[in-house]
PDB file of C-alpha atoms in Angstrom:
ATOM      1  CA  UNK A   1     -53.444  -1.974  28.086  1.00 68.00           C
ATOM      2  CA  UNK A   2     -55.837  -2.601  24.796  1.00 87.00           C
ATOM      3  CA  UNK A   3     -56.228   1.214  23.812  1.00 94.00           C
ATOM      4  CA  UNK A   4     -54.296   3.682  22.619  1.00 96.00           C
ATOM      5  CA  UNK A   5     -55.119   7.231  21.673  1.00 97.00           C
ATOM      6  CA  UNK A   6     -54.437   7.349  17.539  1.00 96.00           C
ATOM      7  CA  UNK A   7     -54.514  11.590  16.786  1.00 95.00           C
ATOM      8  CA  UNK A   8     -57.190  12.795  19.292  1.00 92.00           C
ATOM      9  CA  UNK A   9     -59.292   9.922  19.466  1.00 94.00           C
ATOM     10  CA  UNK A  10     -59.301   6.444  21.629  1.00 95.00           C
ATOM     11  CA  UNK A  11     -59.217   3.435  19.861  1.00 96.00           C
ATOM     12  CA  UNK A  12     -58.152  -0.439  20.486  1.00 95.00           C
ATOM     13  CA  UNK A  13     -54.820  -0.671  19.535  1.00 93.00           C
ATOM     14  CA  UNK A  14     -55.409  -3.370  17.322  1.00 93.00           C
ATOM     15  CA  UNK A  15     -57.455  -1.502  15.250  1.00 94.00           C
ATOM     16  CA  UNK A  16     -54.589   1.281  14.518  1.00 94.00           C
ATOM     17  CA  UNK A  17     -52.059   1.439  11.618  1.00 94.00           C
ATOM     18  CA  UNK A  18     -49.352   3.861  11.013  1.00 94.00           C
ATOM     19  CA  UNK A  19     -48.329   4.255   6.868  1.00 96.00           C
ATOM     20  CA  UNK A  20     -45.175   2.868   5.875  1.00 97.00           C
ATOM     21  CA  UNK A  21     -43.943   6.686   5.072  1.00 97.00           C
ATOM     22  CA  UNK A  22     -45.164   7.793   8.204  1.00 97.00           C
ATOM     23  CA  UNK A  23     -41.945  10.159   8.754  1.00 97.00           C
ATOM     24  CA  UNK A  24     -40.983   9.249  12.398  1.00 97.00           C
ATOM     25  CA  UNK A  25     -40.578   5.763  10.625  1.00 96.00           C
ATOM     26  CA  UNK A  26     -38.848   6.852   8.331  1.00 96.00           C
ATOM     27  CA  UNK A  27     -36.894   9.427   9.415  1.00 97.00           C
ATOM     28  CA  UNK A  28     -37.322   9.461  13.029  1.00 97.00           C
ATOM     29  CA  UNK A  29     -38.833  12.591  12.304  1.00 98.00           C
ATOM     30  CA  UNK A  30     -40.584  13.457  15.840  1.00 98.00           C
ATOM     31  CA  UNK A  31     -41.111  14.034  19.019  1.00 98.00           C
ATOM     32  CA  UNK A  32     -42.166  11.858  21.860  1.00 98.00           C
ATOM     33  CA  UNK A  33     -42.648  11.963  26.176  1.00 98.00           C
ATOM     34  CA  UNK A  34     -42.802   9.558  28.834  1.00 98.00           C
ATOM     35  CA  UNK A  35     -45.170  10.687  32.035  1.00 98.00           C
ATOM     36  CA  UNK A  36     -44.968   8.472  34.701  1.00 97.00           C
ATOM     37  CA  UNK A  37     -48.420   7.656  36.491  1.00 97.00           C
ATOM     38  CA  UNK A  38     -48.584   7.193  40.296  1.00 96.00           C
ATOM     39  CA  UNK A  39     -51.695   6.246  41.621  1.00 95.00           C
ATOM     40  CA  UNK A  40     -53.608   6.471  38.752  1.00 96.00           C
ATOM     41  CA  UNK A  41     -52.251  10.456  38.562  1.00 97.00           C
ATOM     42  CA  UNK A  42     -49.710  12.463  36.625  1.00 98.00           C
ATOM     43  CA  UNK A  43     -46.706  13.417  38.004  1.00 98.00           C
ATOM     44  CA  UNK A  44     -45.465  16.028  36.930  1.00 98.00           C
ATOM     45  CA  UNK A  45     -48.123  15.769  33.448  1.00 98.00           C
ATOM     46  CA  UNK A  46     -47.870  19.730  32.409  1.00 97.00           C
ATOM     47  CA  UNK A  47     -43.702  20.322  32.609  1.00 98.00           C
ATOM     48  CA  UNK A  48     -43.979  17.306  30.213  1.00 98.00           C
ATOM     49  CA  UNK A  49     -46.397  18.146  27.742  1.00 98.00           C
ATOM     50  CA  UNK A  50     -45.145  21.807  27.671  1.00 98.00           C
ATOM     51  CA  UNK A  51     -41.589  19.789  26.611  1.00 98.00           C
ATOM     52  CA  UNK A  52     -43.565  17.918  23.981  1.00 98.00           C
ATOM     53  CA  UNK A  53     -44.585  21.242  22.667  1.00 98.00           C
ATOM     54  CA  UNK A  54     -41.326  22.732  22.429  1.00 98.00           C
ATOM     55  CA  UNK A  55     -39.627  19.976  21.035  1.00 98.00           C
ATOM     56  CA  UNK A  56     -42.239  20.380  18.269  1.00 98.00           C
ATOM     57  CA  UNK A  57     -41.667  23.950  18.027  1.00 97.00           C
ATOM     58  CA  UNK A  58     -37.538  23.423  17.806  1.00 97.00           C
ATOM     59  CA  UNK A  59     -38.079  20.749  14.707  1.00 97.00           C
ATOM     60  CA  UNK A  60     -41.120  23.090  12.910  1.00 96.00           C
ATOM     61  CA  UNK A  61     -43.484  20.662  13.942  1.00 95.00           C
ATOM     62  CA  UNK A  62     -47.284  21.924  14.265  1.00 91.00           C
ATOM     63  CA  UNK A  63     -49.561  20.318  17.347  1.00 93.00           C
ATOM     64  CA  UNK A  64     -52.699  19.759  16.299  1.00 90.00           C
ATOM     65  CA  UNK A  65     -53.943  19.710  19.984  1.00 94.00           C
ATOM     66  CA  UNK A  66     -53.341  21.895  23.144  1.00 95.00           C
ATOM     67  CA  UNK A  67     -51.826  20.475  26.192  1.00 96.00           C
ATOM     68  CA  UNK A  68     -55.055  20.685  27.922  1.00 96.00           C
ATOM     69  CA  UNK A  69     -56.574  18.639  24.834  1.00 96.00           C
ATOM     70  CA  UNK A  70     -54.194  16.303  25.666  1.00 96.00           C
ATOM     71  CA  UNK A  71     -53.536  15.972  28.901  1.00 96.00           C
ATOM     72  CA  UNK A  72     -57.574  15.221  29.118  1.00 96.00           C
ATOM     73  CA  UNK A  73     -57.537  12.317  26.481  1.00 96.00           C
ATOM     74  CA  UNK A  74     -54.741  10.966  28.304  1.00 97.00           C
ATOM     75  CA  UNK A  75     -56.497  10.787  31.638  1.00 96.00           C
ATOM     76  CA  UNK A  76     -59.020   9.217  29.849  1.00 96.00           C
ATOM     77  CA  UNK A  77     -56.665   7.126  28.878  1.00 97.00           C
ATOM     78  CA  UNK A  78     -55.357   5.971  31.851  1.00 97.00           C
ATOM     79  CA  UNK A  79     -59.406   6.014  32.938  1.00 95.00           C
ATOM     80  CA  UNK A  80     -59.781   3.039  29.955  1.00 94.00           C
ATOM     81  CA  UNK A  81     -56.846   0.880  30.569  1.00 94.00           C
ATOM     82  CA  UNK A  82     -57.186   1.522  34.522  1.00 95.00           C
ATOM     83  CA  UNK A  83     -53.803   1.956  35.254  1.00 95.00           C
ATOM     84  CA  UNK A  84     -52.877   2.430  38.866  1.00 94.00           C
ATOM     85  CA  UNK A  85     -48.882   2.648  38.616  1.00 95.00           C
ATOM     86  CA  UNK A  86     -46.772   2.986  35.312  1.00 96.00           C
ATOM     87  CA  UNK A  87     -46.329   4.984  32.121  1.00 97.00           C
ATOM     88  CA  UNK A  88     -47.370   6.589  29.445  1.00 98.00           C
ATOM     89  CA  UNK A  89     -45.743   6.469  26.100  1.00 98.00           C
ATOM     90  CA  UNK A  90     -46.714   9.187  23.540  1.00 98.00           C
ATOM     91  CA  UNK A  91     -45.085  10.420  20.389  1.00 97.00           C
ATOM     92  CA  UNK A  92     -45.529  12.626  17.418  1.00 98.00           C
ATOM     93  CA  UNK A  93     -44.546  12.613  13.758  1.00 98.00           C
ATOM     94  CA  UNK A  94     -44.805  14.908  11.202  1.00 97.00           C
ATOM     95  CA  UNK A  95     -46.487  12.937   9.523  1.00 96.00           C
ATOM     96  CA  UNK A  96     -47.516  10.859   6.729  1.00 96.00           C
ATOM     97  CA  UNK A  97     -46.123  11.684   2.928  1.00 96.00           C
ATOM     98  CA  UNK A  98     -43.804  10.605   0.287  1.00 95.00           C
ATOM     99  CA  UNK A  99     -39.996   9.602   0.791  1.00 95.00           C
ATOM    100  CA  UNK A 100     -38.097  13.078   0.614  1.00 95.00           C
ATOM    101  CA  UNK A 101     -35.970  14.463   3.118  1.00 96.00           C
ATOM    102  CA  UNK A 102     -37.322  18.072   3.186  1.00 96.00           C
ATOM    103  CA  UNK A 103     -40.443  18.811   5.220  1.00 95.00           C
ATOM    104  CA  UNK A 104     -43.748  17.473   3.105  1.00 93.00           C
ATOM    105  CA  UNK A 105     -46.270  20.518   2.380  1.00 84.00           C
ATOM    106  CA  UNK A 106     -48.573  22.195   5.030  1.00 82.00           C
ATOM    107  CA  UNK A 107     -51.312  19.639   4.434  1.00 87.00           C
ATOM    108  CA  UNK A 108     -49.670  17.306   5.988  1.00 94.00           C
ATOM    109  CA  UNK A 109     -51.179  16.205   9.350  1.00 93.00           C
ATOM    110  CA  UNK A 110     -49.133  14.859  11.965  1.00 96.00           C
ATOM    111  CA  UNK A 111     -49.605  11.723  13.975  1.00 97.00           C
ATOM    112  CA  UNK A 112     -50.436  11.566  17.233  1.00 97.00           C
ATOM    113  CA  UNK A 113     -49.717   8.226  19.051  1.00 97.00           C
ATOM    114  CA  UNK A 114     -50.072   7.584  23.447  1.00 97.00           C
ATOM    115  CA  UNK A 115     -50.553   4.480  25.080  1.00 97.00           C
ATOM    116  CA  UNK A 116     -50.062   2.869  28.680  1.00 97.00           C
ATOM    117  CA  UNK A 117     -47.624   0.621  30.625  1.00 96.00           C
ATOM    118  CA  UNK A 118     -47.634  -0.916  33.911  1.00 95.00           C
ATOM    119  CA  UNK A 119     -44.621   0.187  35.803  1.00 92.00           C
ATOM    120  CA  UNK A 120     -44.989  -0.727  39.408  1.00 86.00           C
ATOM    121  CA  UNK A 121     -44.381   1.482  41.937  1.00 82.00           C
ATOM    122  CA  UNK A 122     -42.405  -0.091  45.254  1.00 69.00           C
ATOM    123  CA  UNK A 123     -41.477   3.150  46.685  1.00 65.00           C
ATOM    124  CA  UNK A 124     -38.345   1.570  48.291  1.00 62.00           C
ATOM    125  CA  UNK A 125     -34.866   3.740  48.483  1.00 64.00           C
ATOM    126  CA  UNK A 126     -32.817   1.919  45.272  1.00 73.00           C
ATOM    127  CA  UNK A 127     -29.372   0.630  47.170  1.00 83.00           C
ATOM    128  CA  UNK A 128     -27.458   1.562  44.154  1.00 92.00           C
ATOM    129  CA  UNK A 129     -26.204   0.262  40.576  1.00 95.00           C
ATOM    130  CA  UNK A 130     -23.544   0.044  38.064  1.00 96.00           C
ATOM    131  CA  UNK A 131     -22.596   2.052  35.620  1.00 98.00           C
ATOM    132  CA  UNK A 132     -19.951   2.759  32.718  1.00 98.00           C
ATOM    133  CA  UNK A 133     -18.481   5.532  30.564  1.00 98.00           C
ATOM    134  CA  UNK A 134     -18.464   6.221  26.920  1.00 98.00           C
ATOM    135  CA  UNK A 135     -17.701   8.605  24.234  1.00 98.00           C
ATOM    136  CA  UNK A 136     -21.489  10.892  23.745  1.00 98.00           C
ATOM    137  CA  UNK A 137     -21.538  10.429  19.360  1.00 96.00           C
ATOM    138  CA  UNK A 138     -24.585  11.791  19.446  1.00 97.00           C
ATOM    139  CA  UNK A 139     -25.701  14.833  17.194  1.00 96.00           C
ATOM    140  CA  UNK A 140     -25.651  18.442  19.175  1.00 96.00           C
ATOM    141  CA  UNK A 141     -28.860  19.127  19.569  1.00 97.00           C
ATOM    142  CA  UNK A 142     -30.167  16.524  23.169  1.00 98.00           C
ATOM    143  CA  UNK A 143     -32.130  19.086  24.487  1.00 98.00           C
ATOM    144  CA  UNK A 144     -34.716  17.920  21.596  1.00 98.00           C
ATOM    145  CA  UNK A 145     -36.421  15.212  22.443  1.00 98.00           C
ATOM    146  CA  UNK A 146     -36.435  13.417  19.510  1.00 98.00           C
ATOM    147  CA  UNK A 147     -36.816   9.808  18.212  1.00 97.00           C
ATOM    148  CA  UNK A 148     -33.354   9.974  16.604  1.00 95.00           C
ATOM    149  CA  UNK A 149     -32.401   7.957  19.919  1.00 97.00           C
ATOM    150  CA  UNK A 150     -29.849   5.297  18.426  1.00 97.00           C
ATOM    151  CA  UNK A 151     -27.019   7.015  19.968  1.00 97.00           C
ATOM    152  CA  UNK A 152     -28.864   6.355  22.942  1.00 98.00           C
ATOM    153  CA  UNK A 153     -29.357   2.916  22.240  1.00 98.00           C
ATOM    154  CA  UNK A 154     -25.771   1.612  21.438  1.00 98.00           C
ATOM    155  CA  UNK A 155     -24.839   3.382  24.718  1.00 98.00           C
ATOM    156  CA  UNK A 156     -27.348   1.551  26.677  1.00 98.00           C
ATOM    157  CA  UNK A 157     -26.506  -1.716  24.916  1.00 98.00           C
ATOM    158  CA  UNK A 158     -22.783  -1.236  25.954  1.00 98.00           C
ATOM    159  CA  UNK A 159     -24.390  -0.985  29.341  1.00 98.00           C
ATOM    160  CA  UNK A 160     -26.351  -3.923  29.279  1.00 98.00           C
ATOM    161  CA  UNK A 161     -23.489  -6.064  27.746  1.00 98.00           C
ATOM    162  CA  UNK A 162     -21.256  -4.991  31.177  1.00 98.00           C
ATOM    163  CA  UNK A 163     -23.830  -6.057  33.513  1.00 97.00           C
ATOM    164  CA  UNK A 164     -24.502  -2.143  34.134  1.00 97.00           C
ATOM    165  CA  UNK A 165     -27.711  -0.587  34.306  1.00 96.00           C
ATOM    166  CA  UNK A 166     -26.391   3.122  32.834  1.00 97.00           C
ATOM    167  CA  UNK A 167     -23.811   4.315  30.227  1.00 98.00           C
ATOM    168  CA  UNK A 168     -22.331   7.760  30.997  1.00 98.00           C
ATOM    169  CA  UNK A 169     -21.494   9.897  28.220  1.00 98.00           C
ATOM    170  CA  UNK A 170     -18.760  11.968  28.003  1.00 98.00           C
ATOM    171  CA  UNK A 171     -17.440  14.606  25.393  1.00 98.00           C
ATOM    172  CA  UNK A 172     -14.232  14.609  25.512  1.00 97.00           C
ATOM    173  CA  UNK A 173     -13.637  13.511  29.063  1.00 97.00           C
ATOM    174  CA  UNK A 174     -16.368  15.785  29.786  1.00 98.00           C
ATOM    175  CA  UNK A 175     -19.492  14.181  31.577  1.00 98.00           C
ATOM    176  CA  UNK A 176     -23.085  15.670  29.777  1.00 98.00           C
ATOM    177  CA  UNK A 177     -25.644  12.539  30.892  1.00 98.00           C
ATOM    178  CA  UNK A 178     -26.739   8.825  30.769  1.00 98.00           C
ATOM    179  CA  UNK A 179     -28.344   7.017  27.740  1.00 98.00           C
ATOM    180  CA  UNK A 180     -31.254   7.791  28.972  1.00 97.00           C
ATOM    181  CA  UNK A 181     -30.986  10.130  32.036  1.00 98.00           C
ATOM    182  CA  UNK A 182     -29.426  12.689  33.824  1.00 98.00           C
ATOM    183  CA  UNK A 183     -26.523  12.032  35.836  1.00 98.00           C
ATOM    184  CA  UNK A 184     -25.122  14.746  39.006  1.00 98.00           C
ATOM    185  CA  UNK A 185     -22.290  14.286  41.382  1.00 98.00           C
ATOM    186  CA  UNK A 186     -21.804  15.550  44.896  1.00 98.00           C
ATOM    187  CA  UNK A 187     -18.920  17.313  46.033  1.00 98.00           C
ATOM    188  CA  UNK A 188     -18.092  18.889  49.575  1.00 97.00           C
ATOM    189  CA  UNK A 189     -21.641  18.435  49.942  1.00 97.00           C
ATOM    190  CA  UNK A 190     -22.675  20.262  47.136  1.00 98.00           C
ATOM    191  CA  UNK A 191     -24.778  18.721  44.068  1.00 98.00           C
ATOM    192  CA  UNK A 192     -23.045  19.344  40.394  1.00 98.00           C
ATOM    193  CA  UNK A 193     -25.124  18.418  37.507  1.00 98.00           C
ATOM    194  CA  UNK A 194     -24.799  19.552  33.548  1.00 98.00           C
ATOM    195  CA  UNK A 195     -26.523  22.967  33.055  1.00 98.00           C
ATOM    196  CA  UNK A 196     -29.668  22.987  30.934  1.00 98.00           C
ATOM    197  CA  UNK A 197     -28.107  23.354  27.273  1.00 98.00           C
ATOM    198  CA  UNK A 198     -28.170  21.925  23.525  1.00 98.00           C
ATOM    199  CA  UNK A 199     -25.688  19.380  25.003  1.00 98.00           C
ATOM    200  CA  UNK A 200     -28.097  17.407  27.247  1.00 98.00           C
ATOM    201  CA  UNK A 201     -31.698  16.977  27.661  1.00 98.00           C
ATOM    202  CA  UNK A 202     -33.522  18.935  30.303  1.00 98.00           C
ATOM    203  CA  UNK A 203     -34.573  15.950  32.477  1.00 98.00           C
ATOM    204  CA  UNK A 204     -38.365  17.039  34.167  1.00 98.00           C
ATOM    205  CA  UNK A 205     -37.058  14.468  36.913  1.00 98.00           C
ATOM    206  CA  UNK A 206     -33.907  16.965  36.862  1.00 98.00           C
ATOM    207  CA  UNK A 207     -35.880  20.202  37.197  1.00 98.00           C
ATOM    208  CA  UNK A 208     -37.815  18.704  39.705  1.00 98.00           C
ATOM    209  CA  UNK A 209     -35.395  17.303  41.782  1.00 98.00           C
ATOM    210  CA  UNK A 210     -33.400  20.710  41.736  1.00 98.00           C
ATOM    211  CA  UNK A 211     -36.631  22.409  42.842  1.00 98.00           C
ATOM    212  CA  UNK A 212     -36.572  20.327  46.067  1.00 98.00           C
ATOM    213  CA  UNK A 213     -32.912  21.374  46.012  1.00 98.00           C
ATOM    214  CA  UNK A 214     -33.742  24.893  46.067  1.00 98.00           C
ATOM    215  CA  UNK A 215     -36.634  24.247  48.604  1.00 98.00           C
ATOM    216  CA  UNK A 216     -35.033  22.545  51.266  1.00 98.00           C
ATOM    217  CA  UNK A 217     -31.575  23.822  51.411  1.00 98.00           C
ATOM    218  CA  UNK A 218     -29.295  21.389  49.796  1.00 98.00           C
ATOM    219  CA  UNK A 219     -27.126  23.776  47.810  1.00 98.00           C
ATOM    220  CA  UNK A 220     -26.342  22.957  43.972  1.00 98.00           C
ATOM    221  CA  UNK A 221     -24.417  24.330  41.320  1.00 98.00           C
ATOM    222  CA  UNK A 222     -25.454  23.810  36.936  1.00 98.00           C
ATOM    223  CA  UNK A 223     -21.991  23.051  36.121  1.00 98.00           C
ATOM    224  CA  UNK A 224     -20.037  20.759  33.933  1.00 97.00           C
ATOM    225  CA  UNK A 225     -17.573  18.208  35.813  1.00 98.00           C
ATOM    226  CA  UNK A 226     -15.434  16.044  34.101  1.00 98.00           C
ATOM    227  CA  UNK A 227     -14.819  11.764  34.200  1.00 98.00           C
ATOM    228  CA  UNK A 228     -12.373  12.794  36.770  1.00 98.00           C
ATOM    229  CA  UNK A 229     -14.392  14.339  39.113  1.00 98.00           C
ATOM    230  CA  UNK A 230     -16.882  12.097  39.017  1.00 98.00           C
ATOM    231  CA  UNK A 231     -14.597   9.276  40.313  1.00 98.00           C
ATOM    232  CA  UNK A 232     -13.513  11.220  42.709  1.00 98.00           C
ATOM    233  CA  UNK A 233     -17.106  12.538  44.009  1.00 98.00           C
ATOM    234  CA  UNK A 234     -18.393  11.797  47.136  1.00 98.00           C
ATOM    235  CA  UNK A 235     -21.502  10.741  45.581  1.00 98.00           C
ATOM    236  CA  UNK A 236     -22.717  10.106  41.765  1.00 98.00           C
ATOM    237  CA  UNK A 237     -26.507   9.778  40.892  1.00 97.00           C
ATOM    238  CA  UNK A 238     -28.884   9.929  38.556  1.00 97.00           C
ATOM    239  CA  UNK A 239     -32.418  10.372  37.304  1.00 96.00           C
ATOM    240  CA  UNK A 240     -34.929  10.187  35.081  1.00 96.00           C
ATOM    241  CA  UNK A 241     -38.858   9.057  35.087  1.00 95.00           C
ATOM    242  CA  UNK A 242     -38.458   5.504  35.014  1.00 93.00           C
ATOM    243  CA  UNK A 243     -35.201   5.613  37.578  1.00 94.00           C
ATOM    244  CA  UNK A 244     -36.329   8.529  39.458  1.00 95.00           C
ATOM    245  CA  UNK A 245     -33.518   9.408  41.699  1.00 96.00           C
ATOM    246  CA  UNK A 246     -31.040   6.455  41.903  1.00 95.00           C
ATOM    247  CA  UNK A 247     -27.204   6.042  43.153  1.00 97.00           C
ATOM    248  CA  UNK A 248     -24.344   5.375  40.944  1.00 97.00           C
ATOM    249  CA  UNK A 249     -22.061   3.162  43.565  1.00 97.00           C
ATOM    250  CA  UNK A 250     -19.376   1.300  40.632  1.00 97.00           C
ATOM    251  CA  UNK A 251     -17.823   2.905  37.792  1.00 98.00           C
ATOM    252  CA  UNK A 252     -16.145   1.292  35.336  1.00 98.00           C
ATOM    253  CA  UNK A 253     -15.344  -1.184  38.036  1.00 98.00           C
ATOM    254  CA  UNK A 254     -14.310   1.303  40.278  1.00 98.00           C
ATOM    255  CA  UNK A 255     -16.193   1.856  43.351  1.00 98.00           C
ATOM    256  CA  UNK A 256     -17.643   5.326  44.351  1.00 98.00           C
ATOM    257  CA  UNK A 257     -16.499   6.495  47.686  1.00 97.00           C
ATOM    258  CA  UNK A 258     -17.530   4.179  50.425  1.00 95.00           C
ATOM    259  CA  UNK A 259     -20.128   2.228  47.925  1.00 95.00           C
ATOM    260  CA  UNK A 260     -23.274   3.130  49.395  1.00 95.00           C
ATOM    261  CA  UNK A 261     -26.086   6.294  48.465  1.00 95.00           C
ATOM    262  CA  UNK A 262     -24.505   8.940  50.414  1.00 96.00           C
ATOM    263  CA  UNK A 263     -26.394  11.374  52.692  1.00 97.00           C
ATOM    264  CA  UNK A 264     -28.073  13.939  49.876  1.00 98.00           C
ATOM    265  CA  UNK A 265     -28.901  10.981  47.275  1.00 96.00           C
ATOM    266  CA  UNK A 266     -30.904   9.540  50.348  1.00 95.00           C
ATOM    267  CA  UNK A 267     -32.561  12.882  51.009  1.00 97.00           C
ATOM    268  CA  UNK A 268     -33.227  13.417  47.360  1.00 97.00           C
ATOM    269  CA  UNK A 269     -34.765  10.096  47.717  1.00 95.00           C
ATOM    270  CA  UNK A 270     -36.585  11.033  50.967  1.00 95.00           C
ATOM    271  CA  UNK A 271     -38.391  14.176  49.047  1.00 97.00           C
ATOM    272  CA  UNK A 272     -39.279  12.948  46.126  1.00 96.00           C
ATOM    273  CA  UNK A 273     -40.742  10.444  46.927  1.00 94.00           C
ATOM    274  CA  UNK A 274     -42.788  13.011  49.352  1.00 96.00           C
ATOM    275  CA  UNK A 275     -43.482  15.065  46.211  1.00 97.00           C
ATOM    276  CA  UNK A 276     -44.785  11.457  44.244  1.00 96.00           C
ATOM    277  CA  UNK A 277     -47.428  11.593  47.215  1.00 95.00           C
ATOM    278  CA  UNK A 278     -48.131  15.832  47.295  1.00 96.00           C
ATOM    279  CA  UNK A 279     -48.885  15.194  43.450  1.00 97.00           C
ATOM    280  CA  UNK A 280     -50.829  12.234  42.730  1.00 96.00           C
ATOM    281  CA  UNK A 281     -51.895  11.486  46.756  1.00 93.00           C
ATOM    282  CA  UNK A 282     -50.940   8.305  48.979  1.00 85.00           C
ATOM    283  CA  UNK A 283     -49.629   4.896  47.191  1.00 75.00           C
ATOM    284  CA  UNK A 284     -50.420   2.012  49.333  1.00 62.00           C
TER     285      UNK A 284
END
């Protein structure tokens, strides 16, 4: 995992520097993605890059490269470091200029950063984890993707402190999504997740796992539910690219339902892990 692509070009990553007022260090002033790589393939590579670029476009940010530009330097990428099963990590920033809070002038070129991690891929149905709730303090607008994440962070850390593997966050006793994923419920058979707005982030696991929704019957609803209903659910999930689609079986210490991924989670389970192999072909 020596290179890394540095704004358009590969390079060894120990060859690479960022400026000290680069301003995504700085400010967190940027964008970023995380594509998960099956098989040496992207899955699901375009609906993420076409997020990259409008979470660019909703800060002011210019691209200096097309998603095709990218999407074939990071296959090269992946060519260089011969990655078989993991990630890749890319962000950008808007770039390099002097301490002041308002955008620097239109000279200013952003930087590009990508680079790869193993992430192996078991392809096992997950039996289930822990999770807690917590108050979402994080600004109103989620559905950027942004590298203002430390929000994120302190609600993943309460996680981790509880022995939990995801923090739920809740505005005002109502549910929006994890630290770092989307979370759904299912009641009377039905899947419930957070529609798509400023309050939560868009997951491309969540868009694709509603697709299969759509495609094979299993009916859902985009609406809010609230801490209450969640306990009360027959079934509590979540996903995201690193988690895929994953049960929610303890709460807060309480356990959900019977404590086991109910029916749809396992069906969820069942088709995307059929749409892993449609994408980026058989995993051993």
């Amino acid at each position: 995992m020596g290179k890394i692509i540095f704004n358009g070009e590969i390079k060894n990553r120990a060859d690479v520097s960022v400026d000290i007022e680069d301003r995504g260090y700085q400010f967190g002033d940027g964008v970023y993605e995380v594509i998960r790589v099956y098989n040496g393939e992207l899955f699901a590579g375009d609906m993420h890059l076409n997020r990259l670029m409008d979470s660019a476009r909703l800060i002011q940010m210019k691209v200096p490269f097309t998603v095709a530009e990218i999407k074939t330097r990071v296959k090269e990428l992946i060519s260089e470091d011969q990655l078989q099963d993991g990630i890749i990590y890319m962000q950008l920033t808007r770039g390099v200029s002097p301490r002041t809070h308002a955008f620097p002038s239109s000279d200013v070129e952003p930087v590009f950063v990508a680079y790869t991690k193993e992430m192996p891929y078991t392809g096992k149905m997950k039996p289930g984890v822990k999770g807690i709730t917590t108050d979402d303090i994080r600004w109103l607008r989620c559905n950027i993707k942004s590298l203002n994440l430390l929000g994120n962070i302190m609600a993943k850390q309460m996680a981790a402190e509880a022995g939990c593997d995801e923090a739920i966050q809740h505005r005002d006793g109502l549910v929006t999504e994890g630290s770092s994923s989307n979370v759904s419920i299912v009641v009377n058979g039905t899947l419930r997740t957070h529609p798509a707005s400023n309050l939560i982030l868009n997951g491309i696991t969540r868009q694709v796992m509603l697709k299969l929704c759509a495609d094979h019957g299993i009916p859902y609803v985009e609406e809010a539910f609230t801490i209450e209903d969640m306990m009360a659910a027959e079934e509590v999930l979540y996903t995201s690219t690193s988690v895929e689609v994953t049960p929610i079986i303890n709460i807060d210490g309480q356990t959900i339902a019977t404590g086991a991924p109910g029916p749809v989670t396992k069906r969820l389970q069942q088709l995307f892990s059929a749409e892993i192999e449609r994408q980026c072909g058989s995993i051993n």
